[in-house]
């Protein structure tokens, strides 16, 4: 009997290594990259740390309880949209270079063009947000953009290495159209395995400022989250960004639970013309690593945002709330505080030079 158990254990280990050895899972940092990570003050005990203590689950929750709820609780009938999500397929390649524009591509993927420079953030343009094609399928209508729609990009910007932010098929497909890649410590190992040259990568830690083209500056700023494409947790860093251009200030929030870093970012770099902040795929059980709608409002106030653009919703079902609950809640909360929330349809251009924005509540179509 003992030999059967040992054989099964060895077989499981072999299967794990065979599966995670595929390109989609990326690569571990080593050599100079690993040494740079180890020098970071946020790297301790062989992993990156949040500024504040951040448990994976909130008090009163356990992994067995969370898994039981996911598997056996009655699902919200609107967990996924009942019909096709309204969207617009804007031709990104035909946009005039002097047009300052934000275009949401679904979930946390978006395209920014400002001051003559283009940025593509966390593009997930395959039809799934996972390492496997059969899991985490995109909603119909939310998947109108494909890798071939992406024009030549000055800067590809990655906030962290989770599959719904760093999509292997997309990043691999657009490789020859990308100038430089901006990404947090350790994540460059994945892209090098996928064919990107080391000299293309701008790979830094929080509080690092980098000068870009056309007098634009990007600053790596903290987020409260975690990382990992395999079972090992926090082997790479996660980040938010401040994007300062000659004409505007943008905050690119990435994935983050609420914490004191938002206020510090606002005091140091704000106010911001636009704050693009995660709003969706939340749950009280993991509120420390994904913002609840009320946290989105608090964070937006903390960073001193003139306009809030909520993302991280409307493409994948990664939590148990209805697909459009995040947008309903954040608009209601913002209206009660007289805050400006900008929610275009996927693919609908937002003029970054316009003081006032008016979009239909397209998420209420069903």
PDB file of N, CA and C in Angstrom, residues 194-295:
ATOM      1  N   UNK A 194       9.233  34.582 -23.205  1.00  0.00           N
ATOM      2  CA  UNK A 194       8.307  34.701 -24.333  1.00  0.00           C
ATOM      3  C   UNK A 194       8.889  35.470 -25.516  1.00  0.00           C
ATOM      4  N   UNK A 195      10.187  35.781 -25.457  1.00  0.00           N
ATOM      5  CA  UNK A 195      10.855  36.347 -26.618  1.00  0.00           C
ATOM      6  C   UNK A 195      11.177  37.822 -26.556  1.00  0.00           C
ATOM      7  N   UNK A 196      10.885  38.490 -25.459  1.00  0.00           N
ATOM      8  CA  UNK A 196      11.218  39.911 -25.328  1.00  0.00           C
ATOM      9  C   UNK A 196      12.692  40.063 -24.975  1.00  0.00           C
ATOM     10  N   UNK A 197      13.320  41.091 -25.494  1.00  0.00           N
ATOM     11  CA  UNK A 197      14.739  41.329 -25.241  1.00  0.00           C
ATOM     12  C   UNK A 197      14.918  42.025 -23.894  1.00  0.00           C
ATOM     13  N   UNK A 198      15.984  41.706 -23.160  1.00  0.00           N
ATOM     14  CA  UNK A 198      16.222  42.354 -21.853  1.00  0.00           C
ATOM     15  C   UNK A 198      16.247  43.877 -21.946  1.00  0.00           C
ATOM     16  N   UNK A 199      16.774  44.416 -23.053  1.00  0.00           N
ATOM     17  CA  UNK A 199      16.868  45.870 -23.192  1.00  0.00           C
ATOM     18  C   UNK A 199      15.507  46.539 -23.417  1.00  0.00           C
ATOM     19  N   UNK A 200      14.483  45.731 -23.688  1.00  0.00           N
ATOM     20  CA  UNK A 200      13.140  46.288 -23.826  1.00  0.00           C
ATOM     21  C   UNK A 200      12.472  46.538 -22.488  1.00  0.00           C
ATOM     22  N   UNK A 201      12.982  45.917 -21.436  1.00  0.00           N
ATOM     23  CA  UNK A 201      12.266  45.866 -20.166  1.00  0.00           C
ATOM     24  C   UNK A 201      12.711  46.967 -19.210  1.00  0.00           C
ATOM     25  N   UNK A 202      11.727  47.701 -18.693  1.00  0.00           N
ATOM     26  CA  UNK A 202      11.933  48.683 -17.628  1.00  0.00           C
ATOM     27  C   UNK A 202      11.302  48.059 -16.383  1.00  0.00           C
ATOM     28  N   UNK A 203      12.117  47.418 -15.566  1.00  0.00           N
ATOM     29  CA  UNK A 203      11.639  46.537 -14.495  1.00  0.00           C
ATOM     30  C   UNK A 203      12.135  47.074 -13.154  1.00  0.00           C
ATOM     31  N   UNK A 204      11.211  47.672 -12.385  1.00  0.00           N
ATOM     32  CA  UNK A 204      11.634  48.379 -11.178  1.00  0.00           C
ATOM     33  C   UNK A 204      10.715  48.078  -9.996  1.00  0.00           C
ATOM     34  N   UNK A 205      11.024  48.718  -8.860  1.00  0.00           N
ATOM     35  CA  UNK A 205      10.232  48.540  -7.637  1.00  0.00           C
ATOM     36  C   UNK A 205       9.543  49.853  -7.272  1.00  0.00           C
ATOM     37  N   UNK A 206       8.711  49.794  -6.233  1.00  0.00           N
ATOM     38  CA  UNK A 206       7.978  50.970  -5.781  1.00  0.00           C
ATOM     39  C   UNK A 206       8.927  52.131  -5.473  1.00  0.00           C
ATOM     40  N   UNK A 207       8.429  53.336  -5.784  1.00  0.00           N
ATOM     41  CA  UNK A 207       9.130  54.601  -5.550  1.00  0.00           C
ATOM     42  C   UNK A 207      10.246  54.867  -6.562  1.00  0.00           C
ATOM     43  N   UNK A 208      10.285  54.086  -7.628  1.00  0.00           N
ATOM     44  CA  UNK A 208      11.242  54.344  -8.711  1.00  0.00           C
ATOM     45  C   UNK A 208      10.587  55.242  -9.752  1.00  0.00           C
ATOM     46  N   UNK A 209      11.289  56.281 -10.161  1.00  0.00           N
ATOM     47  CA  UNK A 209      10.814  57.188 -11.207  1.00  0.00           C
ATOM     48  C   UNK A 209      11.616  56.960 -12.479  1.00  0.00           C
ATOM     49  N   UNK A 210      10.924  56.893 -13.608  1.00  0.00           N
ATOM     50  CA  UNK A 210      11.581  56.624 -14.891  1.00  0.00           C
ATOM     51  C   UNK A 210      11.143  57.674 -15.902  1.00  0.00           C
ATOM     52  N   UNK A 211      12.095  58.255 -16.589  1.00  0.00           N
ATOM     53  CA  UNK A 211      11.794  59.213 -17.647  1.00  0.00           C
ATOM     54  C   UNK A 211      11.508  58.471 -18.947  1.00  0.00           C
ATOM     55  N   UNK A 212      10.384  58.808 -19.567  1.00  0.00           N
ATOM     56  CA  UNK A 212       9.987  58.207 -20.831  1.00  0.00           C
ATOM     57  C   UNK A 212      10.094  59.236 -21.949  1.00  0.00           C
ATOM     58  N   UNK A 213       9.581  58.886 -23.112  1.00  0.00           N
ATOM     59  CA  UNK A 213       9.626  59.796 -24.253  1.00  0.00           C
ATOM     60  C   UNK A 213       8.718  61.004 -24.036  1.00  0.00           C
ATOM     61  N   UNK A 214       8.986  62.070 -24.771  1.00  0.00           N
ATOM     62  CA  UNK A 214       8.151  63.277 -24.796  1.00  0.00           C
ATOM     63  C   UNK A 214       7.933  63.886 -23.415  1.00  0.00           C
ATOM     64  N   UNK A 215       8.984  63.848 -22.590  1.00  0.00           N
ATOM     65  CA  UNK A 215       8.960  64.462 -21.257  1.00  0.00           C
ATOM     66  C   UNK A 215       7.905  63.846 -20.337  1.00  0.00           C
ATOM     67  N   UNK A 216       7.583  62.606 -20.571  1.00  0.00           N
ATOM     68  CA  UNK A 216       6.648  61.877 -19.712  1.00  0.00           C
ATOM     69  C   UNK A 216       7.445  61.106 -18.658  1.00  0.00           C
ATOM     70  N   UNK A 217       6.906  61.061 -17.456  1.00  0.00           N
ATOM     71  CA  UNK A 217       7.551  60.342 -16.357  1.00  0.00           C
ATOM     72  C   UNK A 217       6.561  59.327 -15.793  1.00  0.00           C
ATOM     73  N   UNK A 218       7.046  58.121 -15.484  1.00  0.00           N
ATOM     74  CA  UNK A 218       6.223  57.124 -14.805  1.00  0.00           C
ATOM     75  C   UNK A 218       6.867  56.769 -13.473  1.00  0.00           C
ATOM     76  N   UNK A 219       6.037  56.669 -12.439  1.00  0.00           N
ATOM     77  CA  UNK A 219       6.513  56.345 -11.097  1.00  0.00           C
ATOM     78  C   UNK A 219       5.850  55.057 -10.647  1.00  0.00           C
ATOM     79  N   UNK A 220       6.653  54.100 -10.187  1.00  0.00           N
ATOM     80  CA  UNK A 220       6.151  52.859  -9.617  1.00  0.00           C
ATOM     81  C   UNK A 220       5.674  53.169  -8.194  1.00  0.00           C
ATOM     82  N   UNK A 221       4.404  52.904  -7.907  1.00  0.00           N
ATOM     83  CA  UNK A 221       3.843  53.214  -6.601  1.00  0.00           C
ATOM     84  C   UNK A 221       3.205  51.955  -5.993  1.00  0.00           C
ATOM     85  N   UNK A 222       3.041  51.918  -4.684  1.00  0.00           N
ATOM     86  CA  UNK A 222       2.562  50.684  -4.035  1.00  0.00           C
ATOM     87  C   UNK A 222       1.126  50.296  -4.401  1.00  0.00           C
ATOM     88  N   UNK A 223       0.835  49.032  -4.220  1.00  0.00           N
ATOM     89  CA  UNK A 223      -0.511  48.480  -4.265  1.00  0.00           C
ATOM     90  C   UNK A 223      -0.577  47.423  -3.171  1.00  0.00           C
ATOM     91  N   UNK A 224      -1.785  47.051  -2.786  1.00  0.00           N
ATOM     92  CA  UNK A 224      -1.946  46.026  -1.749  1.00  0.00           C
ATOM     93  C   UNK A 224      -2.562  44.781  -2.387  1.00  0.00           C
ATOM     94  N   UNK A 225      -1.706  43.859  -2.775  1.00  0.00           N
ATOM     95  CA  UNK A 225      -2.187  42.726  -3.545  1.00  0.00           C
ATOM     96  C   UNK A 225      -1.252  41.533  -3.333  1.00  0.00           C
ATOM     97  N   UNK A 226      -1.078  40.701  -4.343  1.00  0.00           N
ATOM     98  CA  UNK A 226      -0.159  39.565  -4.293  1.00  0.00           C
ATOM     99  C   UNK A 226       0.146  39.167  -5.732  1.00  0.00           C
ATOM    100  N   UNK A 227       0.946  38.127  -5.929  1.00  0.00           N
ATOM    101  CA  UNK A 227       1.350  37.755  -7.282  1.00  0.00           C
ATOM    102  C   UNK A 227       1.554  36.253  -7.380  1.00  0.00           C
ATOM    103  N   UNK A 228       1.809  35.791  -8.605  1.00  0.00           N
ATOM    104  CA  UNK A 228       2.171  34.401  -8.824  1.00  0.00           C
ATOM    105  C   UNK A 228       1.430  33.754  -9.969  1.00  0.00           C
ATOM    106  N   UNK A 229       2.155  33.006 -10.800  1.00  0.00           N
ATOM    107  CA  UNK A 229       1.551  32.238 -11.885  1.00  0.00           C
ATOM    108  C   UNK A 229       1.588  30.738 -11.598  1.00  0.00           C
ATOM    109  N   UNK A 230       2.292  30.356 -10.543  1.00  0.00           N
ATOM    110  CA  UNK A 230       2.330  28.961 -10.100  1.00  0.00           C
ATOM    111  C   UNK A 230       1.893  28.920  -8.642  1.00  0.00           C
ATOM    112  N   UNK A 231       2.200  27.854  -7.947  1.00  0.00           N
ATOM    113  CA  UNK A 231       1.760  27.719  -6.563  1.00  0.00           C
ATOM    114  C   UNK A 231       2.520  28.649  -5.622  1.00  0.00           C
ATOM    115  N   UNK A 232       3.754  29.006  -5.992  1.00  0.00           N
ATOM    116  CA  UNK A 232       4.529  29.889  -5.129  1.00  0.00           C
ATOM    117  C   UNK A 232       3.944  31.297  -5.175  1.00  0.00           C
ATOM    118  N   UNK A 233       3.711  31.881  -4.015  1.00  0.00           N
ATOM    119  CA  UNK A 233       3.062  33.171  -3.894  1.00  0.00           C
ATOM    120  C   UNK A 233       4.082  34.288  -3.697  1.00  0.00           C
ATOM    121  N   UNK A 234       3.826  35.427  -4.337  1.00  0.00           N
ATOM    122  CA  UNK A 234       4.582  36.660  -4.117  1.00  0.00           C
ATOM    123  C   UNK A 234       6.050  36.577  -4.535  1.00  0.00           C
ATOM    124  N   UNK A 235       6.328  35.756  -5.528  1.00  0.00           N
ATOM    125  CA  UNK A 235       7.695  35.654  -6.059  1.00  0.00           C
ATOM    126  C   UNK A 235       8.030  36.841  -6.942  1.00  0.00           C
ATOM    127  N   UNK A 236       7.022  37.590  -7.370  1.00  0.00           N
ATOM    128  CA  UNK A 236       7.220  38.808  -8.167  1.00  0.00           C
ATOM    129  C   UNK A 236       6.467  39.947  -7.486  1.00  0.00           C
ATOM    130  N   UNK A 237       6.793  41.160  -7.872  1.00  0.00           N
ATOM    131  CA  UNK A 237       6.166  42.335  -7.269  1.00  0.00           C
ATOM    132  C   UNK A 237       4.894  42.719  -8.041  1.00  0.00           C
ATOM    133  N   UNK A 238       4.002  43.401  -7.392  1.00  0.00           N
ATOM    134  CA  UNK A 238       2.792  43.977  -7.982  1.00  0.00           C
ATOM    135  C   UNK A 238       2.895  45.486  -7.780  1.00  0.00           C
ATOM    136  N   UNK A 239       2.219  46.278  -8.593  1.00  0.00           N
ATOM    137  CA  UNK A 239       2.419  47.721  -8.497  1.00  0.00           C
ATOM    138  C   UNK A 239       1.235  48.498  -9.036  1.00  0.00           C
ATOM    139  N   UNK A 240       1.161  49.750  -8.640  1.00  0.00           N
ATOM    140  CA  UNK A 240       0.347  50.752  -9.314  1.00  0.00           C
ATOM    141  C   UNK A 240       1.333  51.722  -9.954  1.00  0.00           C
ATOM    142  N   UNK A 241       0.815  52.685 -10.718  1.00  0.00           N
ATOM    143  CA  UNK A 241       1.700  53.640 -11.382  1.00  0.00           C
ATOM    144  C   UNK A 241       1.109  55.047 -11.349  1.00  0.00           C
ATOM    145  N   UNK A 242       1.999  56.004 -11.304  1.00  0.00           N
ATOM    146  CA  UNK A 242       1.648  57.403 -11.556  1.00  0.00           C
ATOM    147  C   UNK A 242       2.243  57.781 -12.899  1.00  0.00           C
ATOM    148  N   UNK A 243       1.395  58.311 -13.783  1.00  0.00           N
ATOM    149  CA  UNK A 243       1.849  58.711 -15.116  1.00  0.00           C
ATOM    150  C   UNK A 243       1.724  60.224 -15.218  1.00  0.00           C
ATOM    151  N   UNK A 244       2.873  60.897 -15.227  1.00  0.00           N
ATOM    152  CA  UNK A 244       2.902  62.353 -15.342  1.00  0.00           C
ATOM    153  C   UNK A 244       3.336  62.752 -16.739  1.00  0.00           C
ATOM    154  N   UNK A 245       2.508  63.532 -17.425  1.00  0.00           N
ATOM    155  CA  UNK A 245       2.849  64.017 -18.752  1.00  0.00           C
ATOM    156  C   UNK A 245       2.875  65.541 -18.711  1.00  0.00           C
ATOM    157  N   UNK A 246       3.366  66.183 -19.762  1.00  0.00           N
ATOM    158  CA  UNK A 246       3.360  67.653 -19.772  1.00  0.00           C
ATOM    159  C   UNK A 246       1.967  68.261 -19.655  1.00  0.00           C
ATOM    160  N   UNK A 247       0.909  67.474 -19.938  1.00  0.00           N
ATOM    161  CA  UNK A 247      -0.440  68.038 -19.956  1.00  0.00           C
ATOM    162  C   UNK A 247      -1.390  67.448 -18.923  1.00  0.00           C
ATOM    163  N   UNK A 248      -1.048  66.323 -18.304  1.00  0.00           N
ATOM    164  CA  UNK A 248      -2.006  65.699 -17.374  1.00  0.00           C
ATOM    165  C   UNK A 248      -1.328  64.733 -16.401  1.00  0.00           C
ATOM    166  N   UNK A 249      -2.094  64.370 -15.365  1.00  0.00           N
ATOM    167  CA  UNK A 249      -1.647  63.383 -14.371  1.00  0.00           C
ATOM    168  C   UNK A 249      -2.661  62.248 -14.328  1.00  0.00           C
ATOM    169  N   UNK A 250      -2.147  61.012 -14.428  1.00  0.00           N
ATOM    170  CA  UNK A 250      -2.997  59.832 -14.394  1.00  0.00           C
ATOM    171  C   UNK A 250      -2.500  58.881 -13.308  1.00  0.00           C
ATOM    172  N   UNK A 251      -3.445  58.244 -12.608  1.00  0.00           N
ATOM    173  CA  UNK A 251      -3.106  57.201 -11.651  1.00  0.00           C
ATOM    174  C   UNK A 251      -3.626  55.888 -12.195  1.00  0.00           C
ATOM    175  N   UNK A 252      -2.727  54.918 -12.377  1.00  0.00           N
ATOM    176  CA  UNK A 252      -3.078  53.598 -12.876  1.00  0.00           C
ATOM    177  C   UNK A 252      -3.017  52.644 -11.688  1.00  0.00           C
ATOM    178  N   UNK A 253      -4.176  52.280 -11.154  1.00  0.00           N
ATOM    179  CA  UNK A 253      -4.228  51.653  -9.850  1.00  0.00           C
ATOM    180  C   UNK A 253      -3.830  50.198  -9.781  1.00  0.00           C
ATOM    181  N   UNK A 254      -3.974  49.429 -10.877  1.00  0.00           N
ATOM    182  CA  UNK A 254      -3.730  47.996 -10.791  1.00  0.00           C
ATOM    183  C   UNK A 254      -4.699  47.345  -9.815  1.00  0.00           C
ATOM    184  N   UNK A 255      -4.437  46.123  -9.418  1.00  0.00           N
ATOM    185  CA  UNK A 255      -5.254  45.445  -8.413  1.00  0.00           C
ATOM    186  C   UNK A 255      -4.770  45.846  -7.027  1.00  0.00           C
ATOM    187  N   UNK A 256      -5.713  46.170  -6.137  1.00  0.00           N
ATOM    188  CA  UNK A 256      -5.292  46.570  -4.794  1.00  0.00           C
ATOM    189  C   UNK A 256      -6.468  46.588  -3.842  1.00  0.00           C
ATOM    190  N   UNK A 257      -6.244  46.097  -2.633  1.00  0.00           N
ATOM    191  CA  UNK A 257      -7.164  46.347  -1.546  1.00  0.00           C
ATOM    192  C   UNK A 257      -6.904  47.745  -1.010  1.00  0.00           C
ATOM    193  N   UNK A 258      -7.842  48.238  -0.211  1.00  0.00           N
ATOM    194  CA  UNK A 258      -7.685  49.587   0.335  1.00  0.00           C
ATOM    195  C   UNK A 258      -6.624  49.597   1.427  1.00  0.00           C
ATOM    196  N   UNK A 259      -5.833  50.675   1.471  1.00  0.00           N
ATOM    197  CA  UNK A 259      -4.815  50.828   2.505  1.00  0.00           C
ATOM    198  C   UNK A 259      -4.312  52.269   2.497  1.00  0.00           C
ATOM    199  N   UNK A 260      -3.334  52.534   3.349  1.00  0.00           N
ATOM    200  CA  UNK A 260      -2.819  53.892   3.528  1.00  0.00           C
ATOM    201  C   UNK A 260      -2.039  54.408   2.325  1.00  0.00           C
ATOM    202  N   UNK A 261      -1.609  53.506   1.432  1.00  0.00           N
ATOM    203  CA  UNK A 261      -0.779  53.951   0.307  1.00  0.00           C
ATOM    204  C   UNK A 261      -1.521  54.917  -0.619  1.00  0.00           C
ATOM    205  N   UNK A 262      -2.847  54.795  -0.702  1.00  0.00           N
ATOM    206  CA  UNK A 262      -3.594  55.696  -1.582  1.00  0.00           C
ATOM    207  C   UNK A 262      -3.453  57.148  -1.116  1.00  0.00           C
ATOM    208  N   UNK A 263      -3.583  57.362   0.171  1.00  0.00           N
ATOM    209  CA  UNK A 263      -3.472  58.722   0.698  1.00  0.00           C
ATOM    210  C   UNK A 263      -2.072  59.287   0.485  1.00  0.00           C
ATOM    211  N   UNK A 264      -1.064  58.450   0.683  1.00  0.00           N
ATOM    212  CA  UNK A 264       0.312  58.905   0.482  1.00  0.00           C
ATOM    213  C   UNK A 264       0.561  59.242  -0.988  1.00  0.00           C
ATOM    214  N   UNK A 265       0.020  58.440  -1.892  1.00  0.00           N
ATOM    215  CA  UNK A 265       0.167  58.718  -3.319  1.00  0.00           C
ATOM    216  C   UNK A 265      -0.505  60.036  -3.672  1.00  0.00           C
ATOM    217  N   UNK A 266      -1.701  60.272  -3.112  1.00  0.00           N
ATOM    218  CA  UNK A 266      -2.405  61.524  -3.366  1.00  0.00           C
ATOM    219  C   UNK A 266      -1.641  62.723  -2.847  1.00  0.00           C
ATOM    220  N   UNK A 267      -1.096  62.590  -1.656  1.00  0.00           N
ATOM    221  CA  UNK A 267      -0.346  63.712  -1.062  1.00  0.00           C
ATOM    222  C   UNK A 267       0.954  63.983  -1.810  1.00  0.00           C
ATOM    223  N   UNK A 268       1.590  62.924  -2.313  1.00  0.00           N
ATOM    224  CA  UNK A 268       2.894  63.076  -2.966  1.00  0.00           C
ATOM    225  C   UNK A 268       2.769  63.463  -4.431  1.00  0.00           C
ATOM    226  N   UNK A 269       1.793  62.894  -5.138  1.00  0.00           N
ATOM    227  CA  UNK A 269       1.738  63.059  -6.593  1.00  0.00           C
ATOM    228  C   UNK A 269       0.436  63.693  -7.102  1.00  0.00           C
ATOM    229  N   UNK A 270      -0.600  63.735  -6.268  1.00  0.00           N
ATOM    230  CA  UNK A 270      -1.889  64.250  -6.725  1.00  0.00           C
ATOM    231  C   UNK A 270      -1.914  65.764  -6.802  1.00  0.00           C
ATOM    232  N   UNK A 271      -3.055  66.335  -7.202  1.00  0.00           N
ATOM    233  CA  UNK A 271      -4.282  65.638  -7.621  1.00  0.00           C
ATOM    234  C   UNK A 271      -4.130  65.055  -9.030  1.00  0.00           C
ATOM    235  N   UNK A 272      -5.017  64.105  -9.353  1.00  0.00           N
ATOM    236  CA  UNK A 272      -4.965  63.433 -10.645  1.00  0.00           C
ATOM    237  C   UNK A 272      -6.165  63.824 -11.503  1.00  0.00           C
ATOM    238  N   UNK A 273      -5.893  63.999 -12.781  1.00  0.00           N
ATOM    239  CA  UNK A 273      -6.991  64.252 -13.721  1.00  0.00           C
ATOM    240  C   UNK A 273      -7.887  63.025 -13.827  1.00  0.00           C
ATOM    241  N   UNK A 274      -7.246  61.839 -13.831  1.00  0.00           N
ATOM    242  CA  UNK A 274      -7.990  60.582 -13.909  1.00  0.00           C
ATOM    243  C   UNK A 274      -7.318  59.546 -13.017  1.00  0.00           C
ATOM    244  N   UNK A 275      -8.141  58.819 -12.265  1.00  0.00           N
ATOM    245  CA  UNK A 275      -7.658  57.663 -11.504  1.00  0.00           C
ATOM    246  C   UNK A 275      -8.374  56.432 -12.042  1.00  0.00           C
ATOM    247  N   UNK A 276      -7.615  55.503 -12.578  1.00  0.00           N
ATOM    248  CA  UNK A 276      -8.170  54.265 -13.134  1.00  0.00           C
ATOM    249  C   UNK A 276      -7.989  53.200 -12.056  1.00  0.00           C
ATOM    250  N   UNK A 277      -9.101  52.811 -11.422  1.00  0.00           N
ATOM    251  CA  UNK A 277      -9.040  52.026 -10.192  1.00  0.00           C
ATOM    252  C   UNK A 277      -9.866  50.750 -10.315  1.00  0.00           C
ATOM    253  N   UNK A 278      -9.322  49.685  -9.763  1.00  0.00           N
ATOM    254  CA  UNK A 278      -9.998  48.385  -9.748  1.00  0.00           C
ATOM    255  C   UNK A 278     -11.342  48.474  -9.037  1.00  0.00           C
ATOM    256  N   UNK A 279     -12.383  47.931  -9.677  1.00  0.00           N
ATOM    257  CA  UNK A 279     -13.719  47.906  -9.089  1.00  0.00           C
ATOM    258  C   UNK A 279     -14.441  46.682  -9.637  1.00  0.00           C
ATOM    259  N   UNK A 280     -14.316  45.565  -8.948  1.00  0.00           N
ATOM    260  CA  UNK A 280     -14.968  44.346  -9.425  1.00  0.00           C
ATOM    261  C   UNK A 280     -14.208  43.116  -8.988  1.00  0.00           C
ATOM    262  N   UNK A 281     -14.871  41.962  -9.058  1.00  0.00           N
ATOM    263  CA  UNK A 281     -14.303  40.675  -8.640  1.00  0.00           C
ATOM    264  C   UNK A 281     -13.931  40.731  -7.160  1.00  0.00           C
ATOM    265  N   UNK A 282     -14.778  41.392  -6.384  1.00  0.00           N
ATOM    266  CA  UNK A 282     -14.535  41.566  -4.959  1.00  0.00           C
ATOM    267  C   UNK A 282     -15.392  40.610  -4.139  1.00  0.00           C
ATOM    268  N   UNK A 283     -15.036  40.506  -2.862  1.00  0.00           N
ATOM    269  CA  UNK A 283     -15.780  39.701  -1.912  1.00  0.00           C
ATOM    270  C   UNK A 283     -15.294  40.107  -0.529  1.00  0.00           C
ATOM    271  N   UNK A 284     -16.176  40.107   0.446  1.00  0.00           N
ATOM    272  CA  UNK A 284     -15.749  40.442   1.811  1.00  0.00           C
ATOM    273  C   UNK A 284     -14.612  39.530   2.275  1.00  0.00           C
ATOM    274  N   UNK A 285     -14.585  38.307   1.754  1.00  0.00           N
ATOM    275  CA  UNK A 285     -13.554  37.351   2.175  1.00  0.00           C
ATOM    276  C   UNK A 285     -12.162  37.787   1.751  1.00  0.00           C
ATOM    277  N   UNK A 286     -12.047  38.473   0.631  1.00  0.00           N
ATOM    278  CA  UNK A 286     -10.708  38.903   0.193  1.00  0.00           C
ATOM    279  C   UNK A 286     -10.635  40.422  -0.012  1.00  0.00           C
ATOM    280  N   UNK A 287     -11.269  41.155   0.901  1.00  0.00           N
ATOM    281  CA  UNK A 287     -11.311  42.614   0.807  1.00  0.00           C
ATOM    282  C   UNK A 287      -9.935  43.268   0.968  1.00  0.00           C
ATOM    283  N   UNK A 288      -8.976  42.546   1.568  1.00  0.00           N
ATOM    284  CA  UNK A 288      -7.645  43.136   1.752  1.00  0.00           C
ATOM    285  C   UNK A 288      -6.827  43.156   0.464  1.00  0.00           C
ATOM    286  N   UNK A 289      -7.237  42.386  -0.539  1.00  0.00           N
ATOM    287  CA  UNK A 289      -6.460  42.346  -1.783  1.00  0.00           C
ATOM    288  C   UNK A 289      -7.261  42.781  -3.010  1.00  0.00           C
ATOM    289  N   UNK A 290      -8.588  42.973  -2.847  1.00  0.00           N
ATOM    290  CA  UNK A 290      -9.423  43.504  -3.922  1.00  0.00           C
ATOM    291  C   UNK A 290     -10.405  44.502  -3.321  1.00  0.00           C
ATOM    292  N   UNK A 291     -10.440  45.691  -3.861  1.00  0.00           N
ATOM    293  CA  UNK A 291     -11.249  46.762  -3.283  1.00  0.00           C
ATOM    294  C   UNK A 291     -12.743  46.498  -3.410  1.00  0.00           C
ATOM    295  N   UNK A 292     -13.475  46.749  -2.333  1.00  0.00           N
ATOM    296  CA  UNK A 292     -14.927  46.781  -2.368  1.00  0.00           C
ATOM    297  C   UNK A 292     -15.362  48.120  -2.969  1.00  0.00           C
ATOM    298  N   UNK A 293     -16.597  48.248  -3.475  1.00  0.00           N
ATOM    299  CA  UNK A 293     -17.010  49.522  -4.098  1.00  0.00           C
ATOM    300  C   UNK A 293     -16.802  50.738  -3.208  1.00  0.00           C
ATOM    301  N   UNK A 294     -17.110  50.604  -1.915  1.00  0.00           N
ATOM    302  CA  UNK A 294     -16.898  51.747  -1.015  1.00  0.00           C
ATOM    303  C   UNK A 294     -15.410  52.073  -0.871  1.00  0.00           C
ATOM    304  N   UNK A 295     -14.555  51.057  -1.006  1.00  0.00           N
ATOM    305  CA  UNK A 295     -13.114  51.289  -0.967  1.00  0.00           C
ATOM    306  C   UNK A 295     -12.641  52.053  -2.200  1.00  0.00           C
TER     307      UNK A 295
END
